Amino acid sequence: MRKVLAHQLVWPTTALAVLLLVNVIATPTFFDIRMQDGHLYGSLIDILRNGAPVLLVALGMTLVIATRGIDLSVGAVAAISGAVACVYIAGSPEQGAASTAIVACSIALAVCVGLGLWNGFLVSVLGIQPIIATLVLMTAGRGLAMLVTDGQITTVNNDAFKRIGAGFVLTVPLSIVIALGVFCLAALVTRRTALGMLIESVGINPEASRLAGVRSRTIIWTVYVFGAFCAGVAGLMIASNTSAADANSAGLWIELDAILAVVIGGTSLAGGRFSLSGMLVGALFITTLATTIPTIGIPAETNYLFKAVVVIVVCLIQSPKARAALWVRRTAPLAGRATA
Amino acid sequence: MLKKTLIAVSAIPLTTLALTSCGSDSAAGGTDDDGTITMGFAQVGAESGWRTANTKSIQETAEAEGIDLKFSDAQQKQENQIKAIRSYIQQKVDIIAFSPVVETGWDTVLLEAKRAGIPVILTDRAVDSEDTSLYETFLGSDFVLEGEKAGEWLVENAAEADVDGDGDVNVVELQGTTGAAPAIDRKTGFESAIAADDSISIGASQTGDFTRDGGKKVMEAFLKSEDGIDVVFAHNDDMGLGAIEAIEAAGLTPGKDVKIITIDAVKDGMAALAEGKISFIVECNPLLGPQLMDLAKKVLAGEEVPERVVTEETTFTQEQAKEVLPERQY
């Protein structure tokens, strides 16, 4: 029992389960899933579909945080990605063609990789603190996205592009298939090869790792590029979901949701260790929380408060110290009896 | 350094004096030496097509009238807007105009502008302040009236809007940004208008932050948690457009299975209205540029301006939308 309770996944999973339970109590049909126009339809499907961008961004963030870094620019990168893709499609002579969508997405992702290289350069080569280095792109990036869209909401009409965020493959939302695909690939590469351990060693001590023969600089650079790539894919999903690039609000605060997902999942912001499965639960938790608010009818005026309270509670039960304080008080008489 | 600050500080009351004492011949005091008017405009952001049209109208009119426009985008955040206004005060612009992101919390910065002798015009959104001397005039739509118009249409068409025929019209509301004047006022106006008919009730209400993405996500949740939704009332077109996508994904036909009422009448919204997906739109005219520049000139010339200037607005049904859509500018 103690072993189970000590596992890092227990508390986030419990929190997620409790949240789902609250939804079922408020809306008994919450778990209902039916077929609609040839695809699955239901609240849980919405959570998976809307959770895909957060999951992707959090995936990149997990690896960045594991190297003792942080990437605040992911929301802006997501906005740029959506903006570049939509502006390309809108300006193309064959707006509806699938090939247009493919070229648009490729250009957008290439731009994002470029932005990731920039972040990685600032952090690994120039040695600027990650929070400052990525803050540059966080603030400037949204302006860049607005420059691309000319400050307009660019609406596009392209079925292939629409499928990324709002489409389905074999009755399952395509977005979550993409997100889980990237997730599995990342898990495989980091956990089945030495890369995960190398990332962790860089997070613990970059200089010592370098002296031990680990190419710290390359590894740090790589995680920022990967983070920006993930954010770019997330940005395509967000834009595709409404078939429009909204430079101002696309991916707004997604970096904070992602950091929260990483932290809830048990990855330490101090770097040196990471949990991808924990992050997965954390990302689902954040999305479920967003769905819970309109489902159980929290008034608009208090929804931020509700969110804050839930997050604080989850963080508290995650903390061994806070838990110990609660635990000791509650179980003290029981423990006394056992020893007697 | 100290000397410079002292000079700067002492300069402020001087300019104030110059402005207040000028009266009729304030063309010299209210403008720069070269005679052009400098206006600092702090925009909310570019959160919707409406806002973009508003921005364009202001920028184009300023250029046409030879007014030097300093423009800033606050990305929906009050602190950014306050920063922008403070920088305009430091740059000693002739006049400041802005659309407040939220209603409260403006007294301090507006007082700073007043002390610096820079007149302020509010556009599009009002502020909630006891002291009306902090600004010259408020140019914009009457959001309460817009909400009322939407509600009145629903009351008149209640029988038709009751799509499931159970005798009750169940409305879900997609609110704008929490705390923003249009969200508060449109809600108030709509509620007061539908009070005339007992069969109409609001079943659920949540903020969609005036964005398509927000409208879509909230509507997705409403479709599962609320039974028998007849009508969606969205505080702007974009949230309504997001709701259309959510309704279509649920296998329902917007305009037939669920009626949608929105406010704004931007081009994408009007197109959806003409297609029959939206049932009714109350216009909120974004082309404030000409009226704003006109008011700015009057204020700087020392002329009396009314405390409240309402923009001219109408409403659109599906048939009217088909007629005006081809020549819709925004």
XYZ file of C-alpha atoms in Angstrom:
670
model
C 0.000 0.000 0.000
C 2.734 2.413 0.977
C 4.579 1.582 -2.213
C 1.494 2.352 -4.284
C 0.937 5.636 -2.463
C 4.539 6.622 -2.930
C 4.376 6.217 -6.697
C 4.501 9.617 -8.322
C 1.561 8.929 -10.623
C -0.898 8.175 -7.828
C -1.795 11.728 -6.877
C -2.274 13.251 -10.322
C -4.298 10.222 -11.391
C -6.456 10.491 -8.278
C -7.003 14.194 -8.947
C -8.035 13.432 -12.531
C -10.407 10.700 -11.362
C -11.997 12.991 -8.773
C -12.473 15.699 -11.388
C -14.149 13.255 -13.763
C -16.341 12.050 -10.890
C -17.457 15.630 -10.183
C -18.463 15.959 -13.826
C -20.436 12.727 -13.781
C -22.292 13.829 -10.658
C -23.136 17.185 -12.280
C -23.989 15.642 -15.654
C -24.812 11.907 -15.438
C -24.371 11.555 -19.201
C -20.782 12.853 -19.053
C -19.214 9.497 -19.943
C -21.664 8.822 -22.795
C -19.975 8.323 -26.118
C -21.959 7.803 -29.308
C -21.282 7.637 -33.014
C -22.041 10.858 -34.857
C -21.540 11.225 -38.615
C -19.023 8.400 -38.576
C -16.916 9.512 -35.632
C -17.006 9.239 -31.855
C -18.812 12.019 -30.056
C -18.909 12.852 -26.346
C -17.354 14.926 -23.582
C -14.416 12.563 -23.160
C -13.662 12.826 -26.878
C -13.737 16.630 -26.574
C -11.251 16.431 -23.717
C -8.898 14.300 -25.784
C -9.243 16.527 -28.848
C -8.856 19.816 -26.992
C -6.107 18.305 -24.839
C -3.882 17.445 -27.787
C -2.265 20.914 -28.135
C -1.601 21.139 -24.380
C -0.175 17.618 -24.403
C 2.200 18.438 -27.253
C 3.401 21.700 -25.749
C 3.840 20.025 -22.362
C 5.823 17.226 -23.984
C 8.395 19.665 -25.319
C 8.301 21.551 -22.038
C 9.036 18.386 -20.017
C 12.324 17.807 -21.800
C 13.256 21.489 -21.590
C 12.516 21.535 -17.866
C 14.492 18.305 -17.413
C 17.615 20.209 -18.529
C 16.864 22.757 -15.811
C 15.475 25.172 -18.415
C 12.061 26.603 -19.206
C 10.477 27.739 -22.450
C 8.034 30.613 -22.101
C 7.833 31.246 -25.824
C 5.769 28.186 -26.814
C 2.440 30.057 -26.873
C 3.842 32.694 -29.201
C 5.476 30.022 -31.361
C 2.095 28.261 -31.623
C 0.498 31.545 -32.713
C 3.204 32.105 -35.345
C 2.798 28.574 -36.662
C -0.973 28.961 -37.106
C -0.535 32.415 -38.605
C 2.067 31.318 -41.169
C 0.010 28.293 -42.238
C -3.287 30.198 -42.551
C -1.782 33.178 -44.363
C -0.098 30.827 -46.843
C -3.342 28.941 -47.475
C -5.399 32.141 -47.768
C -2.933 33.585 -50.275
C -2.595 30.439 -52.342
C -4.367 30.218 -55.728
C -5.727 26.771 -54.851
C -7.057 27.433 -51.391
C -8.903 24.168 -50.942
C -6.257 21.757 -52.201
C -4.698 19.209 -49.854
C -1.257 19.937 -51.315
C -1.635 23.583 -50.281
C -2.297 22.471 -46.703
C 0.746 20.207 -46.683
C 3.050 22.947 -48.001
C 1.544 25.456 -45.544
C 2.115 23.156 -42.558
C 5.657 22.342 -43.674
C 6.569 26.015 -43.965
C 4.994 26.745 -40.575
C 6.900 23.925 -38.888
C 10.155 24.966 -40.564
C 9.673 28.475 -39.179
C 9.053 26.993 -35.722
C 12.222 24.896 -35.892
C 14.045 28.113 -36.772
C 12.575 29.797 -33.707
C 13.628 26.798 -31.606
C 17.172 27.128 -32.949
C 17.122 30.780 -31.879
C 15.987 29.888 -28.344
C 18.540 27.099 -28.117
C 21.276 29.403 -29.379
C 20.505 32.011 -26.717
C 20.476 29.418 -23.947
C 23.225 26.958 -24.885
C 25.731 29.113 -26.777
C 25.290 32.557 -25.250
C 24.444 31.109 -21.841
C 21.498 33.425 -21.183
C 19.170 32.190 -18.442
C 16.356 30.221 -20.102
C 13.538 32.240 -18.510
C 14.999 35.453 -19.943
C 16.072 33.992 -23.284
C 12.620 32.618 -24.049
C 10.866 35.682 -22.653
C 12.235 37.535 -25.677
C 10.279 35.379 -28.074
C 7.263 35.188 -25.757
C 6.694 38.927 -26.036
C 8.081 39.535 -29.515
C 6.611 36.366 -31.004
C 3.009 37.390 -30.692
C 3.851 40.661 -32.397
C 5.536 38.669 -35.154
C 2.411 36.564 -35.567
C 0.315 39.734 -35.804
C 2.707 41.048 -38.424
C 2.194 37.868 -40.447
C -1.609 38.067 -40.252
C -1.656 41.861 -40.539
C -3.581 41.959 -37.253
C -6.564 40.259 -38.912
C -8.199 36.980 -38.035
C -7.330 35.006 -41.156
C -10.139 32.597 -42.015
C -9.291 29.732 -44.363
C -11.375 27.194 -46.211
C -9.364 24.019 -46.615
C -10.723 20.588 -45.673
C -7.319 18.943 -45.360
C -6.107 21.668 -43.009
C -9.322 21.495 -40.992
C -8.738 17.806 -40.321
C -5.605 18.399 -38.227
C -7.518 19.925 -35.331
C -11.149 19.072 -36.005
C -10.977 15.924 -38.112
C -11.161 12.225 -37.289
C -9.272 9.146 -38.380
C -10.906 5.748 -37.767
C -13.535 7.496 -35.586
C -10.817 8.954 -33.301
C -9.833 12.665 -33.342
C -6.783 13.077 -35.571
C -5.262 15.652 -33.227
C -4.947 13.236 -30.322
C -3.543 10.548 -32.663
C -0.828 12.985 -33.768
C -0.131 14.085 -30.196
C 0.076 10.533 -28.860
C 2.235 9.536 -31.822
C 4.781 12.246 -31.030
C 4.482 11.338 -27.340
C 5.246 7.640 -27.946
C 8.141 8.514 -30.221
C 9.607 10.847 -27.592
C 9.100 8.227 -24.870
C 10.787 5.588 -26.993
C 13.768 7.766 -27.864
C 14.317 9.056 -24.339
C 13.618 5.874 -22.398
C 14.866 3.123 -24.717
C 18.124 4.898 -25.539
C 20.551 6.749 -23.300
C 19.201 10.123 -24.426
C 16.785 10.434 -21.487
C 19.581 9.792 -19.019
C 21.863 12.250 -20.803
C 19.158 14.934 -20.651
C 18.766 14.287 -16.938
C 22.504 14.420 -16.347
C 22.710 17.774 -18.142
C 19.847 18.967 -15.934
C 21.693 17.945 -12.785
C 25.024 19.476 -13.744
C 25.784 20.621 -17.303
C 29.471 21.265 -16.619
C 30.117 17.912 -14.940
C 28.225 16.191 -17.761
C 30.402 17.944 -20.311
C 33.562 16.875 -18.504
C 32.214 13.327 -18.422
C 31.928 13.396 -22.205
C 28.260 14.377 -22.673
C 27.695 17.014 -25.337
C 25.692 19.303 -23.059
C 25.412 22.123 -25.541
C 23.989 19.961 -28.322
C 21.516 18.320 -25.962
C 20.229 21.639 -24.611
C 19.969 23.013 -28.125
C 18.041 19.934 -29.251
C 15.398 20.106 -26.506
C 14.588 23.737 -27.355
C 14.222 22.879 -31.038
C 12.001 19.927 -30.135
C 9.941 22.158 -27.817
C 9.383 24.707 -30.568
C 8.501 21.959 -33.049
C 5.874 20.564 -30.663
C 4.506 24.069 -30.112
C 4.336 24.507 -33.880
C 2.259 21.357 -34.324
C 0.027 22.487 -31.442
C -0.387 25.848 -33.153
C -1.501 24.143 -36.367
C -4.110 22.201 -34.365
C -5.406 25.329 -32.654
C -5.716 27.228 -35.943
C -7.233 24.233 -37.686
C -9.848 23.714 -34.964
C -11.638 26.934 -35.932
C -10.171 27.182 -39.478
C -8.780 30.577 -38.544
C -5.514 32.079 -37.341
C -6.066 34.415 -34.436
C -2.612 35.835 -33.723
C -3.833 37.509 -30.573
C -5.447 34.681 -28.694
C -4.175 31.444 -30.280
C -2.156 29.584 -27.692
C -2.482 32.417 -25.195
C -1.196 31.186 -21.780
C -0.673 27.671 -23.139
C 2.901 27.848 -21.806
C 1.526 28.174 -18.285
C -0.886 25.280 -18.801
C 2.019 23.222 -20.089
C 4.287 24.078 -17.152
C 1.412 23.204 -14.822
C 0.893 19.870 -16.583
C 4.597 19.108 -16.217
C 4.617 20.029 -12.528
C 1.420 18.129 -11.722
C 3.018 15.153 -13.448
C 5.836 15.142 -10.935
C 8.697 16.648 -12.935
C 10.811 18.938 -10.802
C 11.392 22.485 -12.075
C 14.914 22.136 -10.677
C 15.651 19.755 -13.549
C 17.471 16.470 -13.501
C 14.498 14.122 -13.738
C 11.328 13.946 -15.737
C 8.207 11.849 -16.069
C 6.485 11.692 -19.444
C 3.590 9.558 -18.207
C 3.044 11.985 -15.330
C 2.955 14.859 -17.819
C 0.342 12.975 -19.867
C -1.926 12.733 -16.814
C -1.206 16.376 -15.978
C -2.170 17.551 -19.476
C -5.408 15.572 -19.378
C -6.107 17.015 -15.942
C -5.724 20.604 -17.194
C -8.018 20.013 -20.173
C -10.596 18.233 -18.038
C -10.542 21.172 -15.661
C -11.248 23.561 -18.566
C -14.190 21.409 -19.664
C -15.472 21.061 -16.117
C -16.068 24.792 -15.705
C -18.879 25.149 -18.299
C -20.137 21.610 -17.658
C -20.893 22.042 -13.973
C -21.880 25.669 -14.490
C -19.282 27.668 -12.574
C -20.249 31.355 -13.038
C -17.964 33.242 -15.426
C -16.956 35.653 -12.659
C -15.515 32.925 -10.463
C -14.055 30.455 -12.940
C -10.457 31.616 -12.456
C -10.877 31.305 -8.702
C -12.229 27.794 -9.118
C -9.294 26.865 -11.329
C -6.807 28.356 -8.877
C -8.266 26.532 -5.883
C -8.244 23.184 -7.683
C -4.662 23.642 -8.827
C -3.495 24.666 -5.340
C -5.177 21.635 -3.794
C -3.590 19.304 -6.341
C -0.145 20.846 -5.795
C -0.555 20.513 -2.026
C -1.464 16.847 -2.103
C 1.484 16.335 -4.447
C 3.887 17.735 -1.883
C 5.197 15.024 0.471
C 5.624 17.576 3.260
C 2.055 18.860 3.074
C 0.780 15.315 2.782
C 2.821 14.172 5.762
C 1.435 16.993 7.881
C -2.121 15.955 6.991
C -1.403 12.248 7.226
C 0.229 12.316 10.651
C -2.641 14.222 12.178
C -5.261 11.925 10.737
C -3.575 8.578 11.367
C -1.747 9.253 14.613
C -4.191 7.295 16.839
C -4.172 4.384 14.410
C -0.396 4.209 14.333
C -0.303 4.311 18.101
C -2.596 1.290 18.293
C -0.503 -0.650 15.846
C 2.678 -0.297 17.863
C 0.961 -1.095 21.154
C 19.678 64.208 -13.589
C 17.898 65.932 -10.701
C 17.880 69.147 -12.632
C 16.309 67.468 -15.646
C 13.598 65.900 -13.528
C 12.855 69.213 -11.921
C 12.483 70.867 -15.285
C 10.235 68.083 -16.489
C 8.070 68.285 -13.373
C 7.737 72.020 -13.552
C 6.901 71.811 -17.239
C 3.750 69.806 -16.575
C 1.803 72.474 -14.677
C 2.952 74.990 -17.294
C 1.440 73.049 -20.161
C -1.696 72.525 -18.120
C -1.863 76.246 -17.564
C -1.334 76.895 -21.242
C -4.102 74.511 -22.185
C -6.652 75.640 -19.658
C -6.013 79.307 -20.179
C -6.124 79.190 -23.950
C -9.843 78.812 -24.358
C -10.924 79.873 -27.814
C -7.533 80.280 -29.465
C -6.239 76.940 -28.211
C -5.333 75.839 -31.710
C -1.816 76.872 -30.742
C -1.910 75.316 -27.283
C -3.623 72.112 -28.290
C -1.359 71.259 -31.161
C 2.352 71.084 -31.807
C 4.334 73.886 -33.317
C 3.853 72.518 -36.792
C 0.098 72.578 -36.322
C -0.580 68.848 -36.523
C -2.546 67.088 -33.843
C -0.808 64.148 -32.147
C -3.185 61.498 -30.860
C -2.233 58.543 -28.668
C -4.596 55.645 -29.161
C -4.512 52.592 -26.871
C -6.419 49.792 -28.554
C -7.703 46.715 -26.717
C -6.114 44.242 -29.108
C -7.090 42.487 -32.308
C -9.282 39.848 -30.682
C -11.967 39.887 -33.373
C -12.754 40.999 -36.891
C -14.763 43.814 -35.386
C -11.760 45.171 -33.550
C -9.615 44.983 -36.658
C -12.187 47.017 -38.596
C -12.254 49.512 -35.732
C -8.457 49.832 -35.775
C -8.401 50.257 -39.541
C -11.070 52.943 -39.477
C -9.153 54.945 -36.874
C -5.787 54.574 -38.624
C -7.165 55.428 -42.057
C -9.129 58.447 -40.882
C -6.131 59.764 -38.954
C -3.964 59.497 -42.040
C -6.573 61.125 -44.263
C -7.006 64.039 -41.852
C -3.289 64.501 -41.262
C -3.416 63.579 -37.599
C -0.233 62.038 -36.199
C -1.497 58.793 -34.650
C 0.516 56.891 -32.057
C -1.078 53.470 -31.870
C -0.620 50.689 -29.328
C -2.139 47.238 -28.955
C -2.757 46.060 -25.373
C -3.433 42.395 -26.204
C -6.513 42.420 -23.945
C -4.550 43.351 -20.865
C -5.283 46.351 -18.703
C -1.708 46.766 -17.477
C -0.482 47.061 -21.062
C -3.061 49.724 -21.743
C -2.154 51.679 -18.619
C 1.512 51.503 -19.660
C 0.632 52.791 -23.123
C -1.374 55.699 -21.714
C 1.465 56.589 -19.326
C 3.906 56.640 -22.233
C 1.560 58.913 -24.192
C 1.477 61.264 -21.220
C 5.286 61.295 -21.147
C 5.445 61.901 -24.878
C 3.088 64.846 -24.333
C 0.615 63.942 -27.031
C -2.209 66.427 -27.625
C -5.043 64.025 -26.978
C -5.454 60.450 -25.779
C -8.165 58.096 -26.953
C -8.634 54.513 -25.827
C -11.041 51.592 -25.556
C -10.794 50.335 -21.966
C -10.229 46.569 -21.725
C -12.257 46.380 -18.517
C -14.517 48.894 -16.773
C -12.720 49.552 -13.512
C -9.301 50.617 -12.311
C -8.699 53.643 -14.529
C -8.933 56.517 -12.040
C -5.216 56.803 -11.281
C -3.937 56.876 -14.829
C -6.759 59.137 -16.020
C -5.955 61.524 -13.200
C -2.334 61.564 -14.372
C -3.519 62.524 -17.843
C -5.778 65.193 -16.414
C -2.907 66.655 -14.371
C -0.746 66.684 -17.491
C -3.514 68.610 -19.213
C -4.141 65.971 -21.874
C -7.818 65.478 -22.720
C -9.047 61.880 -22.939
C -11.761 60.468 -25.190
C -13.171 57.017 -24.499
C -14.117 55.025 -27.539
C -16.321 51.966 -27.831
C -16.192 50.971 -24.154
C -16.994 52.988 -21.039
C -15.231 53.145 -17.692
C -16.891 52.786 -14.333
C -15.776 55.921 -12.500
C -17.529 58.371 -10.228
C -15.535 61.264 -11.601
C -16.767 62.059 -15.122
C -14.359 65.005 -15.367
C -11.565 62.494 -15.992
C -12.566 62.231 -19.644
C -14.071 64.607 -22.187
C -16.558 62.356 -23.870
C -17.447 58.760 -24.542
C -17.955 57.798 -28.159
C -19.402 54.378 -28.720
C -22.251 51.992 -28.986
C -24.913 51.548 -26.370
C -24.244 47.943 -25.395
C -27.315 47.701 -23.166
C -29.423 48.724 -26.143
C -27.714 46.081 -28.291
C -28.516 43.391 -25.742
C -32.105 44.672 -25.581
C -32.467 44.537 -29.372
C -31.273 40.926 -29.356
C -33.672 40.071 -26.536
C -36.603 41.859 -28.180
C -36.134 39.915 -31.391
C -36.177 36.684 -29.392
C -39.368 37.711 -27.564
C -41.066 38.549 -30.900
C -39.955 35.275 -32.440
C -40.324 33.138 -29.312
C -42.710 30.640 -30.921
C -40.360 30.082 -33.830
C -37.290 29.968 -31.591
C -38.740 27.161 -29.494
C -37.255 24.575 -31.831
C -37.988 21.506 -29.722
C -41.595 22.633 -29.225
C -41.724 22.029 -25.466
C -43.157 25.463 -24.750
C -39.958 26.737 -23.178
C -37.178 28.602 -24.950
C -33.923 27.465 -23.378
C -31.147 29.966 -24.092
C -27.440 29.421 -23.516
C -25.310 32.521 -23.366
C -21.703 32.884 -24.544
C -20.405 35.874 -22.633
C -17.565 38.131 -23.633
C -14.449 38.696 -21.533
C -15.460 38.724 -17.878
C -15.560 42.274 -16.552
C -15.604 43.937 -19.982
C -18.288 46.579 -20.509
C -19.848 44.961 -23.605
C -20.143 41.641 -21.807
C -21.761 43.155 -18.726
C -24.089 45.498 -20.629
C -25.181 43.090 -23.360
C -26.019 40.544 -20.681
C -28.013 43.138 -18.730
C -29.882 44.390 -21.806
C -30.681 40.897 -23.021
C -31.906 39.760 -19.615
C -34.161 42.779 -19.198
C -35.691 42.292 -22.653
C -36.426 38.577 -22.263
C -38.018 39.200 -18.865
C -41.098 40.199 -20.907
C -41.682 36.547 -21.801
C -41.807 33.933 -19.032
C -41.192 31.054 -21.416
C -37.689 32.319 -22.232
C -34.953 31.475 -19.751
C -31.155 31.369 -19.737
C -30.102 27.815 -18.914
C -26.365 28.314 -18.866
C -23.954 31.175 -19.270
C -20.172 31.136 -19.534
C -17.407 33.310 -20.923
C -15.912 32.482 -24.306
C -13.534 35.464 -24.171
C -14.901 36.914 -27.436
C -12.878 34.353 -29.428
C -13.922 31.584 -31.855
C -11.883 29.016 -29.968
C -13.482 30.014 -26.649
C -16.982 29.977 -28.147
C -16.430 26.554 -29.653
C -15.074 24.957 -26.482
C -17.796 26.361 -24.221
C -20.510 25.374 -26.695
C -19.110 21.831 -26.912
C -19.504 21.515 -23.150
C -22.979 23.105 -23.138
C -24.242 20.723 -25.816
C -23.470 17.824 -23.505
C -24.480 19.279 -20.162
C -27.629 21.194 -21.145
C -30.794 19.490 -22.345
C -32.907 20.973 -25.120
C -30.925 24.047 -26.105
C -33.119 26.173 -28.385
C -31.137 29.381 -28.725
C -27.525 30.500 -28.430
C -26.984 34.137 -27.548
C -23.343 35.048 -28.249
C -21.968 38.438 -27.220
C -20.063 38.678 -30.511
C -20.006 37.105 -33.969
C -16.762 35.233 -33.465
C -18.038 33.225 -30.493
C -21.180 32.557 -32.516
C -19.035 31.251 -35.373
C -17.208 28.970 -32.930
C -20.583 27.763 -31.617
C -21.677 26.940 -35.189
C -18.723 24.557 -35.521
C -19.536 22.873 -32.212
C -23.221 22.520 -33.167
C -22.349 21.065 -36.567
C -19.932 18.593 -34.971
C -22.814 17.426 -32.763
C -24.784 16.538 -35.887
C -27.244 19.415 -35.499
C -28.060 22.116 -38.029
C -27.368 25.654 -36.799
C -30.289 27.953 -37.643
C -32.723 25.036 -37.644
C -32.051 22.819 -34.618
C -30.458 25.636 -32.662
C -31.073 29.335 -33.367
C -28.123 31.670 -32.969
C -28.306 35.356 -32.107
C -25.108 37.400 -32.135
C -23.936 41.004 -31.919
C -21.392 42.885 -34.107
C -22.173 42.066 -37.781
C -18.619 41.519 -39.076
C -18.243 40.037 -42.547
C -17.782 36.395 -41.502
C -20.798 36.716 -39.220
C -22.898 38.326 -41.949
C -21.922 35.533 -44.343
C -23.127 32.958 -41.798
C -26.333 34.977 -41.367
C -26.921 35.038 -45.132
C -26.347 31.268 -45.226
C -29.009 30.834 -42.566
C -26.655 29.495 -39.879
C -27.123 32.553 -37.686
C -30.696 33.779 -37.215
C -30.284 37.413 -36.182
C -27.437 39.896 -35.741
C -27.484 43.211 -33.922
C -25.001 45.590 -35.482
C -22.235 47.176 -33.479
C -20.626 49.700 -35.792
C -16.817 49.679 -35.609
C -16.208 52.560 -38.019
C -15.658 55.134 -35.315
C -12.689 56.837 -36.998
C -14.433 59.846 -38.587
C -16.532 60.603 -35.500
C -13.476 60.212 -33.232
C -11.258 62.577 -35.229
C -14.097 65.065 -35.424
C -14.564 64.965 -31.650
C -10.802 65.233 -31.064
C -10.624 68.388 -33.161
C -13.588 69.897 -31.358
C -12.136 69.099 -27.927
C -8.757 70.610 -28.843
C -10.463 73.689 -30.265
C -12.130 74.151 -26.908
C -15.638 73.490 -28.211
C -18.270 71.899 -26.009
C -18.839 68.227 -26.743
C -21.673 66.091 -25.369
C -20.676 63.678 -22.606
C -22.033 60.719 -24.545
C -22.015 60.214 -28.313
C -23.820 57.117 -29.552
C -22.862 55.531 -32.867
C -25.574 54.780 -35.394
C -26.509 51.138 -35.492
C -29.068 48.797 -36.938
C -30.024 45.100 -36.890
C -29.944 42.421 -39.589
C -32.234 39.521 -40.372
C -31.211 36.769 -42.780
C -32.890 38.485 -45.768
C -31.273 41.842 -45.022
C -27.884 40.156 -44.683
C -28.167 38.716 -48.212
C -28.785 42.222 -49.550
C -25.950 44.058 -47.796
C -23.315 41.292 -47.744
C -21.747 42.115 -51.157
C -20.815 45.639 -50.124
C -19.851 44.856 -46.528
C -16.439 46.439 -45.856
C -15.404 44.563 -42.739
